[in-house]
Short mmCIF file of C-alpha atoms in Angstrom, two decimals:
data_model
loop_
_atom_site.label_atom_id
_atom_site.label_comp_id
_atom_site.label_asym_id
_atom_site.label_seq_id
_atom_site.Cartn_x
_atom_site.Cartn_y
_atom_site.Cartn_z
CA MET A 509 19.59 -26.66 4.42
CA THR A 510 18.39 -24.50 1.52
CA ILE A 511 19.29 -26.22 -1.76
CA ILE A 512 17.65 -23.80 -4.22
CA PHE A 513 17.13 -20.08 -3.66
CA THR A 514 15.94 -17.42 -6.09
CA GLU A 515 14.99 -13.80 -5.54
CA ASN A 516 13.38 -11.53 -8.13
CA LEU A 517 14.63 -13.85 -10.87
CA ARG A 518 13.92 -12.55 -14.37
CA ARG A 519 14.55 -13.84 -17.87
CA THR A 520 13.62 -11.89 -20.98
CA TYR A 521 14.44 -12.35 -24.64
CA GLN A 522 13.89 -10.52 -27.90
CA THR A 523 11.78 -11.78 -30.79
CA ILE A 524 10.80 -10.34 -34.16
CA THR A 525 7.15 -9.84 -35.11
CA GLY A 526 5.55 -8.96 -38.44
CA ILE A 527 6.44 -9.79 -42.04
CA ILE A 528 6.65 -6.41 -43.79
CA ARG A 529 6.98 -4.07 -40.82
CA ARG A 530 9.23 -6.15 -38.63
CA LYS A 531 9.45 -5.04 -35.01
CA LYS A 532 11.44 -6.21 -32.04
CA LYS A 533 9.37 -7.40 -29.11
CA GLU A 534 10.52 -8.27 -25.60
CA ILE A 535 9.16 -11.53 -24.19
CA VAL A 536 9.16 -11.97 -20.41
CA ALA A 537 9.71 -15.65 -19.63
CA LEU A 538 10.33 -15.17 -15.88
CA ASP A 539 8.98 -12.15 -14.03
CA GLY A 540 10.42 -11.80 -10.53
CA VAL A 541 10.39 -15.41 -9.28
CA ASP A 542 11.14 -16.08 -5.58
CA LEU A 543 11.79 -19.68 -4.50
CA SER A 544 13.32 -21.47 -1.52
CA ILE A 545 13.62 -25.27 -1.62
CA GLN A 546 15.06 -27.35 1.20
CA SER A 547 17.22 -30.46 1.19
CA GLY A 548 15.22 -33.68 0.76
CA GLU A 549 12.13 -32.00 -0.71
CA LEU A 550 10.22 -33.31 -3.69
CA PHE A 551 9.12 -29.93 -5.00
CA GLY A 552 6.57 -29.59 -7.79
CA LEU A 553 6.18 -26.73 -10.25
CA LEU A 554 2.83 -26.61 -12.04
CA GLY A 555 1.86 -24.43 -14.96
CA PRO A 556 0.42 -24.35 -18.48
CA ASN A 557 2.61 -24.41 -21.57
CA GLY A 558 4.59 -21.17 -21.76
CA ALA A 559 4.36 -20.49 -18.02
CA GLY A 560 8.15 -20.46 -17.60
CA LYS A 561 8.68 -23.92 -16.07
CA THR A 562 11.37 -25.07 -18.50
CA THR A 563 13.06 -21.66 -18.42
CA ILE A 564 13.55 -21.69 -14.65
CA THR A 565 14.64 -25.34 -14.74
CA ARG A 566 17.31 -24.52 -17.33
CA ILE A 567 18.52 -21.54 -15.32
CA LEU A 568 18.80 -23.51 -12.07
CA ALA A 569 20.55 -26.33 -13.94
CA THR A 570 23.13 -23.78 -15.24
CA VAL A 571 22.07 -24.31 -18.87
CA LEU A 572 20.58 -20.82 -19.32
CA LEU A 573 21.65 -17.45 -17.92
CA PRO A 574 19.14 -15.22 -16.09
CA THR A 575 18.60 -11.64 -17.22
CA SER A 576 18.60 -10.31 -13.65
CA GLY A 577 17.92 -11.30 -10.05
CA THR A 578 19.51 -13.90 -7.77
CA ALA A 579 19.68 -17.67 -8.31
CA GLN A 580 21.66 -19.97 -6.04
CA VAL A 581 22.05 -23.75 -5.90
CA PHE A 582 23.82 -25.24 -2.83
CA GLY A 583 24.44 -21.65 -1.75
CA LEU A 584 26.48 -21.00 -4.91
CA ASP A 585 25.65 -18.40 -7.53
CA ILE A 586 24.52 -20.24 -10.68
CA VAL A 587 26.80 -18.09 -12.88
CA LYS A 588 29.94 -17.85 -10.77
CA GLY A 589 29.69 -21.33 -9.26
CA VAL A 590 28.78 -23.32 -12.36
CA LYS A 591 31.85 -25.62 -12.15
CA GLN A 592 31.02 -26.52 -8.55
CA ILE A 593 27.26 -26.94 -9.16
CA ARG A 594 27.17 -29.13 -12.28
CA PRO A 595 28.82 -32.25 -10.78
CA ARG A 596 26.21 -32.21 -7.99
CA ILE A 597 23.05 -32.00 -10.13
CA GLY A 598 21.25 -34.23 -12.63
CA LEU A 599 18.93 -32.99 -15.39
CA VAL A 600 16.22 -35.03 -17.15
CA PHE A 601 13.92 -33.61 -19.81
CA GLY A 602 10.73 -35.28 -21.03
CA GLY A 603 10.81 -36.77 -24.52
CA GLU A 604 13.47 -38.74 -26.33
CA ARG A 605 16.35 -36.26 -26.61
CA GLY A 606 19.79 -36.83 -25.19
CA LEU A 607 20.35 -40.56 -25.82
CA TYR A 608 22.41 -42.35 -28.46
CA TRP A 609 19.99 -44.63 -30.27
CA ARG A 610 22.57 -46.92 -31.89
CA LEU A 611 24.14 -47.74 -28.54
CA SER A 612 22.72 -50.16 -26.02
CA GLY A 613 21.21 -48.96 -22.76
CA ARG A 614 24.31 -50.13 -20.92
CA ASP A 615 26.68 -48.39 -23.35
CA ASN A 616 24.69 -45.14 -23.05
CA LEU A 617 25.19 -45.20 -19.29
CA GLN A 618 28.88 -46.03 -19.70
CA TYR A 619 29.29 -43.08 -22.08
CA PHE A 620 27.73 -40.64 -19.61
CA ALA A 621 29.73 -42.15 -16.74
CA ASP A 622 32.90 -41.35 -18.71
CA LEU A 623 31.58 -37.88 -19.52
CA TYR A 624 31.02 -37.16 -15.82
CA LYS A 625 34.43 -38.70 -14.97
CA VAL A 626 32.90 -41.37 -12.75
CA PRO A 627 35.77 -43.67 -11.64
CA PRO A 628 35.70 -46.96 -13.61
CA GLU A 629 35.31 -49.11 -10.49
CA VAL A 630 32.34 -46.97 -9.37
CA ALA A 631 30.70 -47.04 -12.82
CA LYS A 632 31.12 -50.83 -13.01
CA ARG A 633 29.04 -51.17 -9.84
CA ARG A 634 26.64 -48.31 -10.42
CA ILE A 635 25.47 -49.08 -13.98
CA PRO A 636 23.91 -52.48 -13.08
CA GLU A 637 22.33 -50.91 -9.98
CA LEU A 638 20.70 -48.16 -12.03
CA LEU A 639 19.52 -50.55 -14.74
CA GLU A 640 17.85 -52.67 -12.09
CA MET A 641 16.31 -49.63 -10.39
CA VAL A 642 14.62 -48.49 -13.61
CA GLY A 643 13.66 -52.02 -14.66
CA LEU A 644 15.90 -52.35 -17.72
CA THR A 645 18.30 -55.12 -16.69
CA ASP A 646 16.82 -57.60 -19.18
CA ARG A 647 17.09 -55.13 -22.08
CA ALA A 648 20.40 -53.50 -21.10
CA ASN A 649 22.40 -54.89 -24.01
CA GLU A 650 19.88 -53.98 -26.73
CA ARG A 651 20.14 -50.87 -28.86
CA ILE A 652 17.76 -48.27 -27.48
CA GLU A 653 16.33 -47.59 -30.95
CA GLY A 654 14.22 -50.67 -30.16
CA TYR A 655 13.08 -49.37 -26.75
CA SER A 656 9.56 -48.13 -26.11
CA ARG A 657 9.12 -44.48 -25.16
CA GLY A 658 8.63 -45.44 -21.53
CA MET A 659 11.85 -47.47 -21.53
CA LYS A 660 13.77 -44.57 -23.03
CA GLN A 661 12.42 -42.23 -20.38
CA ARG A 662 13.44 -44.64 -17.61
CA LEU A 663 16.92 -44.76 -19.15
CA HIS A 664 16.93 -40.95 -19.05
CA ILE A 665 16.40 -41.17 -15.29
CA ALA A 666 19.30 -43.64 -14.95
CA ARG A 667 21.48 -41.36 -17.08
CA GLY A 668 20.65 -38.39 -14.85
CA LEU A 669 21.72 -40.41 -11.80
CA ILE A 670 24.94 -41.94 -13.17
CA HIS A 671 27.15 -39.51 -11.20
CA ASP A 672 25.00 -39.80 -8.05
CA PRO A 673 23.80 -36.16 -7.92
CA GLU A 674 22.40 -34.61 -4.76
CA LEU A 675 19.76 -32.66 -6.70
CA LEU A 676 17.71 -33.95 -9.63
CA PHE A 677 15.81 -31.71 -12.06
CA LEU A 678 12.94 -33.52 -13.82
CA ASP A 679 11.26 -31.39 -16.51
CA GLU A 680 7.93 -33.06 -17.42
CA PRO A 681 9.46 -36.55 -17.28
CA THR A 682 6.22 -38.45 -17.95
CA ILE A 683 5.04 -36.39 -20.93
CA GLY A 684 3.80 -38.59 -23.76
CA LEU A 685 4.01 -41.83 -21.77
CA ASP A 686 1.17 -44.33 -21.60
CA PRO A 687 -0.52 -44.65 -18.16
CA LEU A 688 1.38 -47.80 -17.12
CA ALA A 689 4.78 -46.40 -18.11
CA ALA A 690 4.00 -43.10 -16.35
CA ARG A 691 2.95 -44.94 -13.19
CA ASP A 692 6.18 -46.97 -13.18
CA LEU A 693 8.23 -43.81 -13.63
CA ARG A 694 6.41 -42.07 -10.76
CA GLU A 695 7.32 -45.01 -8.51
CA VAL A 696 10.97 -44.57 -9.48
CA ILE A 697 10.77 -40.84 -8.67
CA ARG A 698 9.11 -41.54 -5.32
CA GLY A 699 11.80 -44.09 -4.47
CA LEU A 700 14.60 -41.64 -5.29
CA ASN A 701 13.13 -39.05 -2.96
CA GLN A 702 12.72 -41.59 -0.18
CA ALA A 703 16.39 -42.47 -0.67
CA GLY A 704 17.30 -38.86 0.12
CA LYS A 705 17.46 -37.14 -3.27
CA THR A 706 16.16 -33.59 -3.53
CA ILE A 707 13.93 -33.41 -6.60
CA PHE A 708 12.67 -30.42 -8.57
CA LEU A 709 9.78 -31.68 -10.72
CA THR A 710 7.87 -29.70 -13.35
CA SER A 711 4.62 -30.93 -14.83
CA HIS A 712 1.15 -29.92 -15.94
CA TYR A 713 -0.31 -33.22 -14.72
CA MET A 714 -2.05 -32.19 -11.51
CA PHE A 715 -2.65 -35.70 -10.19
CA GLU A 716 1.07 -36.45 -10.61
CA ILE A 717 2.14 -33.44 -8.56
CA ASP A 718 -0.55 -34.18 -5.97
CA ALA A 719 0.63 -37.78 -5.59
CA LEU A 720 4.35 -37.06 -5.39
CA CYS A 721 5.19 -33.63 -4.04
CA ASN A 722 5.75 -32.21 -0.56
CA ARG A 723 5.20 -28.65 -1.76
CA VAL A 724 3.82 -27.15 -4.95
CA ALA A 725 4.16 -23.83 -6.73
CA ILE A 726 1.64 -22.82 -9.39
CA MET A 727 3.17 -20.70 -12.12
CA ASN A 728 1.62 -18.67 -14.93
CA LYS A 729 3.06 -16.11 -17.35
CA GLY A 730 6.44 -16.15 -15.65
CA LYS A 731 5.14 -15.56 -12.12
CA ILE A 732 4.57 -17.74 -9.07
CA LEU A 733 0.87 -17.36 -8.20
CA VAL A 734 0.91 -19.41 -5.00
CA MET A 735 3.16 -21.91 -3.21
CA ASP A 736 2.09 -24.38 -0.51
CA THR A 737 1.44 -28.06 0.20
CA PRO A 738 -1.04 -29.82 -2.11
CA SER A 739 -3.53 -30.21 0.75
CA ALA A 740 -3.34 -26.49 1.59
CA LEU A 741 -3.86 -25.52 -2.04
CA LYS A 742 -6.99 -27.66 -2.20
CA LYS A 743 -8.48 -25.44 0.52
CA VAL A 744 -8.76 -22.71 -2.14
CA VAL A 745 -11.68 -24.72 -3.54
CA ALA A 746 -12.76 -26.47 -0.34
CA ASN A 747 -16.15 -24.72 -0.31
CA LEU A 748 -16.89 -25.54 -3.94
CA GLU A 749 -18.30 -28.45 -5.89
CA VAL A 750 -17.44 -29.32 -9.46
CA VAL A 751 -20.16 -30.05 -12.01
CA GLU A 752 -18.85 -31.93 -15.04
CA ILE A 753 -21.07 -31.84 -18.13
CA GLU A 754 -19.98 -33.87 -21.14
CA CYS A 755 -21.54 -32.48 -24.28
CA PHE A 756 -21.13 -32.13 -28.03
CA GLY A 757 -20.32 -28.84 -29.77
CA ILE A 758 -20.86 -26.16 -27.11
CA PRO A 759 -20.85 -22.63 -28.65
CA GLU A 760 -18.48 -20.00 -27.23
CA GLU A 761 -21.38 -17.67 -26.27
CA LEU A 762 -22.82 -20.33 -23.95
CA ILE A 763 -19.44 -20.78 -22.25
CA LEU A 764 -19.42 -17.02 -21.64
CA LYS A 765 -22.94 -17.24 -20.17
CA LEU A 766 -21.83 -20.00 -17.78
CA ARG A 767 -18.86 -17.88 -16.67
CA ALA A 768 -21.19 -14.92 -16.12
CA HIS A 769 -23.46 -16.91 -13.76
CA PRO A 770 -23.28 -15.18 -10.33
CA SER A 771 -22.45 -18.41 -8.46
CA VAL A 772 -19.80 -19.73 -10.87
CA GLN A 773 -16.18 -19.40 -9.73
CA ALA A 774 -14.47 -20.96 -12.74
CA VAL A 775 -15.25 -22.81 -15.97
CA ASN A 776 -12.76 -25.09 -17.71
CA ILE A 777 -13.30 -26.78 -21.09
CA GLU A 778 -11.46 -30.04 -21.74
CA ARG A 779 -11.44 -31.38 -25.30
CA LEU A 780 -12.15 -35.11 -25.43
CA GLU A 781 -11.82 -37.32 -28.50
CA HIS A 782 -15.40 -36.86 -29.71
CA SER A 783 -16.88 -34.40 -27.19
CA GLN A 784 -16.17 -31.64 -24.70
CA LEU A 785 -16.07 -31.80 -20.90
CA VAL A 786 -17.33 -28.63 -19.24
CA GLN A 787 -16.06 -28.35 -15.64
CA ILE A 788 -17.95 -25.75 -13.58
CA GLN A 789 -16.83 -24.73 -10.08
CA ALA A 790 -19.58 -23.34 -7.87
CA PRO A 791 -20.79 -23.46 -4.25
CA ALA A 792 -23.52 -26.10 -3.94
CA GLY A 793 -22.91 -27.06 -7.56
CA ALA A 794 -25.31 -30.02 -7.42
CA GLU A 795 -28.18 -27.65 -6.60
CA LEU A 796 -27.34 -25.51 -9.65
CA VAL A 797 -27.23 -28.31 -12.23
CA LYS A 798 -30.71 -27.46 -13.54
CA GLU A 799 -29.68 -23.82 -14.08
CA PHE A 800 -26.50 -24.84 -15.88
CA LEU A 801 -28.41 -27.20 -18.15
CA GLY A 802 -30.90 -24.41 -18.83
CA ILE A 803 -28.03 -22.22 -20.08
CA LEU A 804 -26.93 -25.13 -22.30
CA GLU A 805 -30.41 -25.63 -23.74
CA GLY A 806 -30.12 -26.93 -27.29
CA VAL A 807 -26.71 -28.50 -26.69
CA GLN A 808 -26.57 -32.31 -26.81
CA VAL A 809 -25.56 -33.44 -23.31
CA ARG A 810 -24.14 -36.92 -22.81
CA LYS A 811 -23.44 -37.06 -19.06
CA VAL A 812 -23.61 -34.91 -15.89
CA VAL A 813 -21.52 -35.65 -12.78
CA THR A 814 -21.00 -33.71 -9.55
CA ARG A 815 -17.79 -34.29 -7.56
CA GLN A 816 -15.54 -32.81 -4.88
CA PRO A 817 -12.71 -30.52 -6.06
CA THR A 818 -9.11 -31.66 -6.57
CA LEU A 819 -5.73 -29.97 -6.88
CA GLU A 820 -6.46 -29.59 -10.59
CA ASP A 821 -9.57 -27.55 -9.75
CA ALA A 822 -7.51 -25.30 -7.45
CA TYR A 823 -5.06 -24.84 -10.32
CA VAL A 824 -7.88 -23.95 -12.75
CA LYS A 825 -9.32 -21.42 -10.32
CA LEU A 826 -5.98 -19.74 -9.53
CA VAL A 827 -4.76 -19.57 -13.13
CA GLY A 828 -8.19 -18.41 -14.29
CA GLU A 829 -8.26 -15.58 -11.75
CA GLU A 830 -4.78 -14.46 -12.79
CA SER A 831 -5.78 -14.45 -16.47
CA LYS A 832 -8.74 -12.14 -15.71
CA LYS A 833 -6.31 -9.52 -14.33
CA VAL A 834 -4.50 -9.23 -17.65
#
């Protein structure tokens, strides 16, 4: 059964630019998005900031209206069928919004149970079950202003499930969490999917999508670039190796020289705390290390590693190729 369906979905909005000569400018947040997601899937949407991930999540969750195109959830139009859709979906955003800090975790869940008109006898049973599922039973009666960020995010998950929705939207749920809290939350998400929930997950953490999702779409500038299983997407870079060079203060002109190398497919620069990590995708990358270091002559290099590509490398390659077209 198709749970989510979109066809040529668009969302635009107007903004004002300039200080003296103010002009209206149209921003395209979604540019003809086609999606089809089946019941029971854990579907991942990857993309950089500003790609349109939150926009499409809000539209499918009936929070935001599309400008044009088709969007259906459970076979219902998201505009005409909003009253039928909302009781069947749950929505969780990353961060700390949407909870009442002066209430306890238990009272927060009771409030949202009342808001969703969950029968009292059902809420009485369901609230303890959800608190146990997200590991908050021992802290249930404490005000959440004393919760850690990870605890608050787990309570967000419980809140999104209080009315037992069939479809759960998770918009970057692990953003800002420490590694242990994020790992615990991923286990909760995996368990929900195994219990039969259909989950629509957005993130820009590649390893998270790779570990959790059945299918993945990579999005950039309002468009879906590619959609497939994580293993199939990795085949995009199957014939490549990745050379990682950690260095200090690499000039922009040397990055351009690396990108201009005839064997280089993509170059990504990751800013570390005190250095930069240059990730170079190339066939037989290990054999080209000497050439790459020659281009970086004069730059202080700390470490060089060659590894096999991951889903993140496929993402870098696909998004990089799309950016070159603009």
